[in-house]
PDB file of C-alpha atoms in Angstrom:
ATOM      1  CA  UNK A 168     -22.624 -34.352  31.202  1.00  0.00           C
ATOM      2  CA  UNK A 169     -18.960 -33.615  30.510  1.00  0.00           C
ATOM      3  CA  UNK A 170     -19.212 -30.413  32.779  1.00  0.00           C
ATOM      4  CA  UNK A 171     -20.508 -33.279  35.674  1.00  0.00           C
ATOM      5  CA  UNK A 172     -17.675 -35.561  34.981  1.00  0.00           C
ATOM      6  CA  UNK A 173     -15.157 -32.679  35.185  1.00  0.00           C
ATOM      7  CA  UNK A 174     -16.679 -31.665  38.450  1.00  0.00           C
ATOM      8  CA  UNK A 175     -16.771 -35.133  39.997  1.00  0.00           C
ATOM      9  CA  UNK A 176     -12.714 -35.721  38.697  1.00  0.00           C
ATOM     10  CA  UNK A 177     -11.979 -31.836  40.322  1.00  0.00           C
ATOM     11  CA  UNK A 178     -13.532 -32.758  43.822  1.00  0.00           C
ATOM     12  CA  UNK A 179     -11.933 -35.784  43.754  1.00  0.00           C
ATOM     13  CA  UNK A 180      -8.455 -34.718  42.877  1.00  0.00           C
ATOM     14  CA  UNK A 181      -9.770 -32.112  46.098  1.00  0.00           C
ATOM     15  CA  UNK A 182     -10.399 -34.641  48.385  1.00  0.00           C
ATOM     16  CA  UNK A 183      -6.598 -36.388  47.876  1.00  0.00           C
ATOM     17  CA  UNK A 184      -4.862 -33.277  48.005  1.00  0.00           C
ATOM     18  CA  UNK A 185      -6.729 -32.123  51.342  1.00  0.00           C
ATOM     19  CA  UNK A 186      -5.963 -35.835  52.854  1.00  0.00           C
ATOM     20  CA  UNK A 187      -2.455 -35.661  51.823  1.00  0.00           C
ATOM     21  CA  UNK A 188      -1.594 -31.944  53.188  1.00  0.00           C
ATOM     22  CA  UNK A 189      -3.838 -33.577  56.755  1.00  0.00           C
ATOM     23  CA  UNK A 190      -1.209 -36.572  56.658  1.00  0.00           C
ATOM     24  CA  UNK A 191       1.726 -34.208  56.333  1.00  0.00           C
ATOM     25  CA  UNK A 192       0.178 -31.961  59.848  1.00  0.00           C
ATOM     26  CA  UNK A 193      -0.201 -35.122  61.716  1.00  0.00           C
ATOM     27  CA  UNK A 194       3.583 -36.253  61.842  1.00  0.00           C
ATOM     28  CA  UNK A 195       5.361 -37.701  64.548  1.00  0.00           C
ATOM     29  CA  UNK A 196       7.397 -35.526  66.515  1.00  0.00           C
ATOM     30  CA  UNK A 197      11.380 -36.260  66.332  1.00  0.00           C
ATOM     31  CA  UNK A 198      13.581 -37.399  68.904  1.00  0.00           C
ATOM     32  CA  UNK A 199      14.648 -34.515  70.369  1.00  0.00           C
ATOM     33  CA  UNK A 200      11.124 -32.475  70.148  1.00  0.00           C
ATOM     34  CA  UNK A 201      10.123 -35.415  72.108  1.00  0.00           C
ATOM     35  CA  UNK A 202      13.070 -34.933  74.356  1.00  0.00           C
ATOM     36  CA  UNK A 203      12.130 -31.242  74.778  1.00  0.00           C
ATOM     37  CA  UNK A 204       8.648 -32.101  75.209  1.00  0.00           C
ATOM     38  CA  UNK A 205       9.525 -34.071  77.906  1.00  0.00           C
ATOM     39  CA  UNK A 206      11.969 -31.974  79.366  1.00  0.00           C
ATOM     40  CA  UNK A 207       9.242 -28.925  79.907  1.00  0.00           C
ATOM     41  CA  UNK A 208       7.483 -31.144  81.742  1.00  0.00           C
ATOM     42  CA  UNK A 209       9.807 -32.053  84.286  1.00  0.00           C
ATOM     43  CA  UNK A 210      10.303 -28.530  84.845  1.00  0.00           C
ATOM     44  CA  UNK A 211       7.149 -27.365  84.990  1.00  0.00           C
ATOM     45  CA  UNK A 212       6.049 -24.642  87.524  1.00  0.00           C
ATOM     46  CA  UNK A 213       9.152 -23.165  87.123  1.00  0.00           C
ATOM     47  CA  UNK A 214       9.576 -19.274  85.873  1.00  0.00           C
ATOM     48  CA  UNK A 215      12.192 -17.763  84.119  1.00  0.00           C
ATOM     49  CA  UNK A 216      16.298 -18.791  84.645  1.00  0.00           C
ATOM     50  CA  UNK A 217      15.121 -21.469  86.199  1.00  0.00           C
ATOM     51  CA  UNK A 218      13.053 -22.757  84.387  1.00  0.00           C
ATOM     52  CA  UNK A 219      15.405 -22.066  81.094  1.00  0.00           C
ATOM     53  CA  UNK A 220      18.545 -23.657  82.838  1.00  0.00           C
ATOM     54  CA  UNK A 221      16.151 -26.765  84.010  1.00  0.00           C
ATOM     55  CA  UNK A 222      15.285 -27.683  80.352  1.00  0.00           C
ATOM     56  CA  UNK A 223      18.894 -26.835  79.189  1.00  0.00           C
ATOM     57  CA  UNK A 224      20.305 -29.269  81.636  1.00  0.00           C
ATOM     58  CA  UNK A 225      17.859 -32.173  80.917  1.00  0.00           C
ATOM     59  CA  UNK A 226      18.305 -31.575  76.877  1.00  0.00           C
ATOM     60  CA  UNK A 227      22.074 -31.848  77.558  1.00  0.00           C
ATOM     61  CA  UNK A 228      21.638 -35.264  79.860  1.00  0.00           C
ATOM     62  CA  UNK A 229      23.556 -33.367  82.388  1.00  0.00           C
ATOM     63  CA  UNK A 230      23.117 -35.227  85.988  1.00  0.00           C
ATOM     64  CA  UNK A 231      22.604 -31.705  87.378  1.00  0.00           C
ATOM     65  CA  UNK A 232      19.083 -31.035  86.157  1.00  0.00           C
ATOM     66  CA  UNK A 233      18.134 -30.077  89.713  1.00  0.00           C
ATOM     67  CA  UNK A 234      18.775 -26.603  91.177  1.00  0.00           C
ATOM     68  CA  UNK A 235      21.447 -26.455  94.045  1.00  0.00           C
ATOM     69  CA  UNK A 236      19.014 -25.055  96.237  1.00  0.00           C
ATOM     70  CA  UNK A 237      15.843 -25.521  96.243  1.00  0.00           C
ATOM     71  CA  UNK A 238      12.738 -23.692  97.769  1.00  0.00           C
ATOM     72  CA  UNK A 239      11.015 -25.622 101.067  1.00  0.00           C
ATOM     73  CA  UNK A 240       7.712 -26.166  98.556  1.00  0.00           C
ATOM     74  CA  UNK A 241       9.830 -27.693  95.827  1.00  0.00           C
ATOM     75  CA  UNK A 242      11.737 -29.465  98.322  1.00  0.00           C
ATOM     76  CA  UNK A 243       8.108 -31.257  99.919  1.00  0.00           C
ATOM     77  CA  UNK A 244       6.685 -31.537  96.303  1.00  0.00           C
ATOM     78  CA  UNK A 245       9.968 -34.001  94.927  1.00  0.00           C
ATOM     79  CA  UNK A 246      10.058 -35.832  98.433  1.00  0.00           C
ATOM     80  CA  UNK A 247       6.144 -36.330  97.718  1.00  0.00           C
ATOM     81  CA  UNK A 248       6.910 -37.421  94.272  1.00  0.00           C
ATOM     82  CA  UNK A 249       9.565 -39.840  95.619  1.00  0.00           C
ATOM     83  CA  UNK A 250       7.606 -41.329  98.315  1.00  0.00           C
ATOM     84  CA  UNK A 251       4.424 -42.170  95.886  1.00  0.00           C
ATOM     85  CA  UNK A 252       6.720 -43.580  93.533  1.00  0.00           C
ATOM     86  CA  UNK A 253       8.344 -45.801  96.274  1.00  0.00           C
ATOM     87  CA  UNK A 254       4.700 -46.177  97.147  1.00  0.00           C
ATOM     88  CA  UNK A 255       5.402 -45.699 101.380  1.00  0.00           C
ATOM     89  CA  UNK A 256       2.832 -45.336 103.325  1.00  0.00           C
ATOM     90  CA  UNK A 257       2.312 -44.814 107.151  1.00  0.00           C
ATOM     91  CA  UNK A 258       5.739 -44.708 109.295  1.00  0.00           C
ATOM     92  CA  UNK A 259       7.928 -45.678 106.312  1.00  0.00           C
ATOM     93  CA  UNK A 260       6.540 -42.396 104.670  1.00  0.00           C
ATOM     94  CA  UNK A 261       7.029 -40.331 107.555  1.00  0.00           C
ATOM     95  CA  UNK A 262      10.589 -41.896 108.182  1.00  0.00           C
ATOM     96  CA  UNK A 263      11.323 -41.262 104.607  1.00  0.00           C
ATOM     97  CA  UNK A 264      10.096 -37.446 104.390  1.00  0.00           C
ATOM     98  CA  UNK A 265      11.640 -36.563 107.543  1.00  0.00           C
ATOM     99  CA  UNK A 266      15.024 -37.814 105.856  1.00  0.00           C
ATOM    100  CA  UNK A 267      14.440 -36.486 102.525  1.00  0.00           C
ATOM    101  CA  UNK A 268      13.529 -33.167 103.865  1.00  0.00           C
ATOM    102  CA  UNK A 269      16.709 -33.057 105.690  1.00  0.00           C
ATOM    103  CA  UNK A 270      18.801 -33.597 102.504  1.00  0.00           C
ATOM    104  CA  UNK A 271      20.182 -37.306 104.035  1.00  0.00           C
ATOM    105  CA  UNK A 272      17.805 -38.883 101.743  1.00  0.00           C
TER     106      UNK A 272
END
């Protein structure tokens, strides 16, 4: 019976030690792994120097995140993004693309 009790106290002992290393994988992340998180996803579909210079502004708050010149398709996609988050629709939309495209926007 002792050989029982030893075996019960063992896969107990188990069980804490397995829940305790689980606790330690399921941490938050910090602040800035957050921040970096967050920053790959703002530049995401970008490749290579861009895509490295993108993150490096937004991790350094720099106001510049944004290439100087963009491609036509980026350009459409963050005018897109723009106008659904202004939430335009019909003429306003088309008034605010046409500027946006431009660069006056």
């Amino acid at each position: 019976m002792s050989k029982r009790l030893s075996l019960i106290v063992a896969s107990v002992a188990l069980m804490f030690a397995v829940s305790s290393v689980h606790a330690a994988d399921t941490k938050q992340p910090t602040a800035s792994q957050q921040k970096l998180g967050d920053c790959a996803k703002q530049n995401k579909g970008k490749k290579g120097d861009d895509y490295k210079n993108g993150v490096k502004a937004c991790m350094s708050g720099s106001t510049t995140a944004a290439p100087a010149k963009q491609t036509p398709q980026e350009k459409m996609k963050s005018c897109n993004v723009d106008a659904n988050a202004k939430a335009l629709k019909g003429d306003d939309r088309k008034k605010f693309m046409s500027g946006c495209l431009k660069g006056s926007s």
